[in-house]
Short mmCIF file of C-alpha atoms in Angstrom, two decimals:
data_model
loop_
_atom_site.label_atom_id
_atom_site.label_comp_id
_atom_site.label_asym_id
_atom_site.label_seq_id
_atom_site.Cartn_x
_atom_site.Cartn_y
_atom_site.Cartn_z
CA MET A 1 0.00 0.00 0.00
CA LYS A 2 1.29 3.47 -0.84
CA ILE A 3 1.69 5.98 1.97
CA PRO A 4 -1.54 7.98 2.36
CA LYS A 5 -1.81 11.76 2.49
CA LEU A 6 -4.54 11.70 5.13
CA ILE A 7 -5.50 9.26 7.89
CA ALA A 8 -8.94 9.58 9.46
CA LEU A 9 -9.63 7.85 12.76
CA ASP A 10 -12.65 7.33 14.93
CA MET A 11 -12.01 7.84 18.63
CA ASP A 12 -13.97 5.53 20.97
CA GLY A 13 -13.26 1.89 20.22
CA THR A 14 -10.60 2.84 17.68
CA ILE A 15 -7.69 4.97 18.96
CA LEU A 16 -8.92 4.96 22.55
CA ASN A 17 -8.00 1.73 24.33
CA GLY A 18 -10.04 -0.20 26.87
CA GLU A 19 -9.21 2.40 29.52
CA GLY A 20 -10.47 5.26 27.35
CA ARG A 21 -6.97 6.59 26.63
CA ILE A 22 -4.64 6.88 23.66
CA SER A 23 -1.77 4.51 24.39
CA PRO A 24 1.90 5.55 24.06
CA ARG A 25 2.25 3.25 21.05
CA THR A 26 -0.70 4.86 19.27
CA LYS A 27 0.55 8.36 20.12
CA ALA A 28 3.92 7.46 18.64
CA ALA A 29 2.31 6.20 15.41
CA LEU A 30 0.20 9.36 15.11
CA ALA A 31 3.25 11.54 15.68
CA ALA A 32 5.27 9.60 13.10
CA ALA A 33 2.51 10.08 10.53
CA GLN A 34 2.37 13.82 11.16
CA ASP A 35 6.16 14.03 10.93
CA LYS A 36 5.84 12.54 7.44
CA GLY A 37 3.41 15.33 6.47
CA ILE A 38 0.28 13.17 6.70
CA TYR A 39 -2.87 14.87 7.89
CA ILE A 40 -4.34 13.16 10.97
CA VAL A 41 -8.08 13.75 11.14
CA ILE A 42 -10.19 12.60 14.07
CA ALA A 43 -13.74 11.67 13.08
CA THR A 44 -15.87 11.21 16.18
CA GLY A 45 -19.40 11.42 17.45
CA ARG A 46 -18.08 13.19 20.54
CA MET A 47 -18.69 16.82 21.30
CA TYR A 48 -15.81 19.16 20.56
CA PRO A 49 -14.54 19.86 24.12
CA SER A 50 -14.71 16.18 25.03
CA ALA A 51 -12.72 15.08 21.99
CA MET A 52 -10.22 17.91 22.30
CA GLN A 53 -8.89 16.50 25.57
CA HIS A 54 -7.55 13.52 23.63
CA ILE A 55 -6.63 15.46 20.49
CA LYS A 56 -4.41 17.82 22.45
CA ASP A 57 -2.92 14.92 24.40
CA ALA A 58 -1.93 13.23 21.13
CA GLY A 59 -0.61 16.45 19.56
CA ILE A 60 -2.99 16.27 16.58
CA ARG A 61 -2.99 19.52 14.60
CA SER A 62 -5.33 19.02 11.61
CA ALA A 63 -8.99 19.82 11.06
CA SER A 64 -11.19 17.19 12.69
CA ILE A 65 -14.78 15.99 12.66
CA PHE A 66 -17.16 16.12 15.65
CA TYR A 67 -20.80 15.23 16.39
CA ASN A 68 -20.65 12.56 13.64
CA GLY A 69 -19.91 15.21 11.03
CA ALA A 70 -22.15 18.07 12.16
CA LEU A 71 -19.04 20.11 12.98
CA ILE A 72 -15.64 20.36 11.31
CA ARG A 73 -13.16 22.50 13.18
CA ASP A 74 -9.45 23.18 12.80
CA THR A 75 -7.99 21.90 16.06
CA GLY A 76 -4.93 24.10 15.75
CA THR A 77 -6.70 27.43 15.22
CA ASP A 78 -10.17 26.62 16.64
CA ARG A 79 -11.67 27.88 13.37
CA THR A 80 -14.98 26.34 12.31
CA ILE A 81 -14.85 25.01 8.74
CA TYR A 82 -18.37 23.55 8.55
CA GLU A 83 -21.38 23.31 10.85
CA GLN A 84 -24.85 21.87 10.30
CA GLY A 85 -27.36 21.31 13.09
CA LEU A 86 -30.73 19.59 13.08
CA GLY A 87 -32.59 22.89 13.04
CA VAL A 88 -34.90 24.31 15.72
CA ARG A 89 -38.07 22.74 14.30
CA LEU A 90 -36.70 19.22 13.89
CA THR A 91 -34.99 19.38 17.28
CA ALA A 92 -38.37 20.29 18.82
CA GLU A 93 -40.09 17.39 17.02
CA LEU A 94 -37.48 14.94 18.24
CA LEU A 95 -37.74 16.23 21.81
CA ALA A 96 -41.52 15.74 21.71
CA PHE A 97 -41.01 12.22 20.33
CA PHE A 98 -38.63 11.26 23.16
CA LYS A 99 -40.84 12.85 25.81
CA THR A 100 -43.88 10.93 24.54
CA HIS A 101 -42.00 7.63 24.73
CA GLY A 102 -40.42 8.39 28.11
CA TRP A 103 -36.92 7.83 26.71
CA TYR A 104 -33.77 9.64 27.79
CA VAL A 105 -32.31 12.09 25.29
CA GLN A 106 -29.66 14.80 25.41
CA ILE A 107 -28.90 17.66 23.07
CA TYR A 108 -25.78 19.62 22.15
CA SER A 109 -25.57 23.35 21.48
CA ASP A 110 -22.59 25.73 21.43
CA ASP A 111 -20.42 22.79 22.54
CA LYS A 112 -22.52 22.31 25.67
CA LEU A 113 -24.24 19.12 26.81
CA ILE A 114 -27.87 19.88 27.71
CA VAL A 115 -30.29 17.54 29.50
CA TYR A 116 -33.61 17.51 31.33
CA ASP A 117 -32.19 16.03 34.54
CA ASP A 118 -28.47 15.69 35.28
CA THR A 119 -28.97 13.17 38.11
CA THR A 120 -30.11 10.23 35.95
CA GLU A 121 -28.05 7.11 35.43
CA GLU A 122 -27.86 7.83 31.71
CA CYS A 123 -26.55 11.36 32.22
CA LYS A 124 -23.95 10.32 34.80
CA TYR A 125 -22.78 7.49 32.56
CA TYR A 126 -22.28 9.85 29.65
CA GLU A 127 -20.61 12.52 31.77
CA ASN A 128 -18.12 9.90 32.90
CA ILE A 129 -17.32 8.98 29.30
CA CYS A 130 -17.04 12.48 27.89
CA GLY A 131 -15.52 14.29 30.86
CA GLN A 132 -18.02 17.14 30.55
CA LYS A 133 -20.68 18.36 33.00
CA ALA A 134 -24.22 18.49 31.68
CA ILE A 135 -26.48 21.52 32.00
CA ALA A 136 -29.93 20.58 33.33
CA LEU A 137 -32.88 22.69 32.14
CA GLY A 138 -35.66 20.86 33.96
CA SER A 139 -39.09 21.21 32.32
CA ASP A 140 -37.75 23.96 30.02
CA PHE A 141 -35.68 21.29 28.28
CA TRP A 142 -38.65 20.05 26.24
CA THR A 143 -39.46 23.52 24.84
CA CYS A 144 -35.97 25.06 24.79
CA GLY A 145 -36.06 26.17 21.14
CA ILE A 146 -32.47 25.02 20.51
CA ASP A 147 -30.92 24.01 17.19
CA SER A 148 -29.08 20.88 18.35
CA SER A 149 -25.86 19.84 16.63
CA LYS A 150 -26.65 16.24 17.50
CA MET A 151 -29.13 14.41 19.71
CA LEU A 152 -28.31 11.28 21.65
CA GLY A 153 -30.84 8.81 22.99
CA VAL A 154 -29.63 6.37 25.64
CA ALA A 155 -31.18 3.06 26.67
CA PHE A 156 -29.33 0.42 28.70
CA ASP A 157 -32.05 -2.20 28.22
CA LYS A 158 -31.26 -3.95 24.94
CA ASP A 159 -34.88 -4.32 23.89
CA GLU A 160 -35.60 -0.65 24.56
CA PHE A 161 -32.40 0.34 22.77
CA HIS A 162 -33.41 -1.52 19.61
CA LYS A 163 -36.99 -0.27 19.87
CA MET A 164 -35.74 3.33 20.17
CA PHE A 165 -33.56 2.99 17.09
CA ASP A 166 -36.27 1.29 15.04
CA GLU A 167 -38.92 3.86 16.04
CA ILE A 168 -36.68 6.80 15.14
CA ARG A 169 -36.07 5.31 11.72
CA ARG A 170 -39.76 4.53 11.24
CA VAL A 171 -41.09 7.93 12.36
CA PHE A 172 -38.40 10.25 11.01
CA GLY A 173 -37.04 8.20 8.12
CA SER A 174 -34.80 10.19 5.79
CA ARG A 175 -35.41 13.40 7.74
CA VAL A 176 -32.54 12.39 10.05
CA TYR A 177 -29.36 10.35 9.91
CA SER A 178 -29.31 7.87 12.79
CA ALA A 179 -26.70 5.37 13.92
CA THR A 180 -25.88 3.38 17.03
CA SER A 181 -22.79 3.23 19.23
CA TRP A 182 -21.68 1.78 22.57
CA GLY A 183 -24.56 -0.72 22.43
CA ALA A 184 -26.76 1.84 24.21
CA PHE A 185 -26.56 5.10 22.24
CA VAL A 186 -28.73 6.21 19.33
CA GLU A 187 -27.05 9.15 17.61
CA ILE A 188 -29.17 11.53 15.53
CA VAL A 189 -27.92 14.27 13.22
CA ASN A 190 -29.04 16.21 10.15
CA PRO A 191 -29.48 13.89 7.13
CA ALA A 192 -26.90 15.97 5.25
CA VAL A 193 -24.38 14.89 7.89
CA ASN A 194 -22.31 11.78 8.43
CA LYS A 195 -18.62 11.04 8.82
CA ALA A 196 -18.14 10.31 5.11
CA PHE A 197 -19.64 13.61 4.00
CA ALA A 198 -17.51 15.43 6.57
CA LEU A 199 -14.36 13.56 5.58
CA ARG A 200 -14.94 14.49 1.95
CA ARG A 201 -15.17 18.15 2.98
CA VAL A 202 -11.92 17.88 4.96
CA CYS A 203 -10.22 16.29 1.95
CA GLU A 204 -11.45 19.12 -0.27
CA HIS A 205 -10.15 21.59 2.31
CA TYR A 206 -6.66 20.04 2.12
CA GLY A 207 -6.73 19.10 -1.57
CA VAL A 208 -6.52 15.36 -0.92
CA SER A 209 -8.23 12.76 -3.12
CA ARG A 210 -10.17 9.89 -1.58
CA GLU A 211 -7.67 7.39 -3.01
CA ASP A 212 -5.06 8.91 -0.71
CA VAL A 213 -7.16 8.43 2.43
CA VAL A 214 -7.06 5.64 5.00
CA ALA A 215 -9.99 5.63 7.45
CA PHE A 216 -10.28 3.64 10.70
CA GLY A 217 -13.44 2.89 12.67
CA ASP A 218 -15.33 0.38 14.77
CA GLY A 219 -19.00 1.40 14.85
CA SER A 220 -22.03 1.59 12.58
CA ASN A 221 -21.56 5.37 12.37
CA ASP A 222 -18.16 4.69 10.74
CA LYS A 223 -19.49 2.54 7.90
CA GLU A 224 -19.97 5.30 5.30
CA MET A 225 -16.52 6.70 6.04
CA ILE A 226 -14.87 3.27 5.80
CA GLU A 227 -16.56 2.66 2.45
CA TRP A 228 -15.75 6.13 1.08
CA ALA A 229 -12.03 6.16 1.88
CA GLY A 230 -9.49 4.74 -0.52
CA THR A 231 -8.63 2.21 2.17
CA GLY A 232 -11.08 1.40 4.94
CA VAL A 233 -9.90 -0.25 8.15
CA ALA A 234 -12.29 -1.90 10.60
CA MET A 235 -11.08 -2.59 14.11
CA GLY A 236 -11.06 -6.15 15.36
CA ASN A 237 -13.71 -5.17 17.92
CA SER A 238 -16.07 -4.04 15.13
CA GLY A 239 -19.28 -5.79 14.19
CA GLU A 240 -19.33 -8.11 11.18
CA LEU A 241 -21.08 -5.59 8.90
CA LEU A 242 -18.27 -3.08 9.29
CA LYS A 243 -15.61 -5.74 8.83
CA GLU A 244 -17.30 -6.80 5.59
CA ALA A 245 -17.29 -3.18 4.37
CA ALA A 246 -13.58 -2.69 5.14
CA ASP A 247 -10.48 -3.45 3.09
CA ILE A 248 -8.44 -4.32 6.18
CA VAL A 249 -9.37 -5.67 9.62
CA ALA A 250 -7.02 -4.45 12.34
CA PRO A 251 -6.44 -6.01 15.75
CA PRO A 252 -8.86 -4.67 18.39
CA ASN A 253 -8.44 -1.30 20.10
CA THR A 254 -7.34 -3.08 23.28
CA GLU A 255 -4.30 -4.35 21.34
CA ASP A 256 -3.34 -1.00 19.71
CA GLY A 257 -4.88 -2.16 16.44
CA ALA A 258 -4.84 1.27 14.79
CA ALA A 259 -1.16 1.69 15.65
CA VAL A 260 -0.34 -1.76 14.26
CA ILE A 261 -1.82 -0.85 10.85
CA MET A 262 -0.30 2.65 10.81
CA GLU A 263 3.13 1.21 11.58
CA SER A 264 2.74 -1.23 8.70
CA ILE A 265 1.56 1.46 6.26
CA LEU A 266 4.30 3.92 7.27
CA ASN A 267 7.04 1.28 7.56
CA ILE A 268 7.92 2.29 11.10
#
């Protein structure tokens, strides 16, 4: 394989290990790639401030993708390159849908995590993952009039989780892009948004063709990106559908799988 000009990587389950950190080996591989002039682009569903903790720790300097593609921001200059929310009206419809079903949902606006109640198990679980404190609006949450960058439904019960995902797809159809992650999260963004669309925009920004892109991921929200890139890499901890869509299957994130493949590609 020829050396790529851009490497795009998901965060959770891909470059983050089982402890939720970027290992020294992975940091070294990322640094080596940047030293060779390769753009390192993070493509994550995480909110910007949550992802930036890890991006800064790894010394990544390129534009990166947040909220599953709803935001592209240059991590070196903090300049926003692209942003597309759900819109006030659709956000309101989705909030009403979740309230009717009694399901937990959270919204994101101006890089803030906003919830109805910040004492719930779902909220505390997510706060622990993202390292950010939620803002609780109480009853005003349901009529807040916010244009949410992304919405996230959470259900720990597997049956409820699948029911939530299926109902969102049935009721909203092509009006939203929805995907699952962590076996409990249903991620919802504008239908004009996904990681592949965002990665294409980043490549246009840098003048890189898709043939010169290697993309890594582990979740269903990575599938379009894996298929779009010149070379798609599924982590060993991915589901079978993603592995089938990929050109390469890496070892799992718990075994520095992304670093293993980068070392092989870069001959380091």
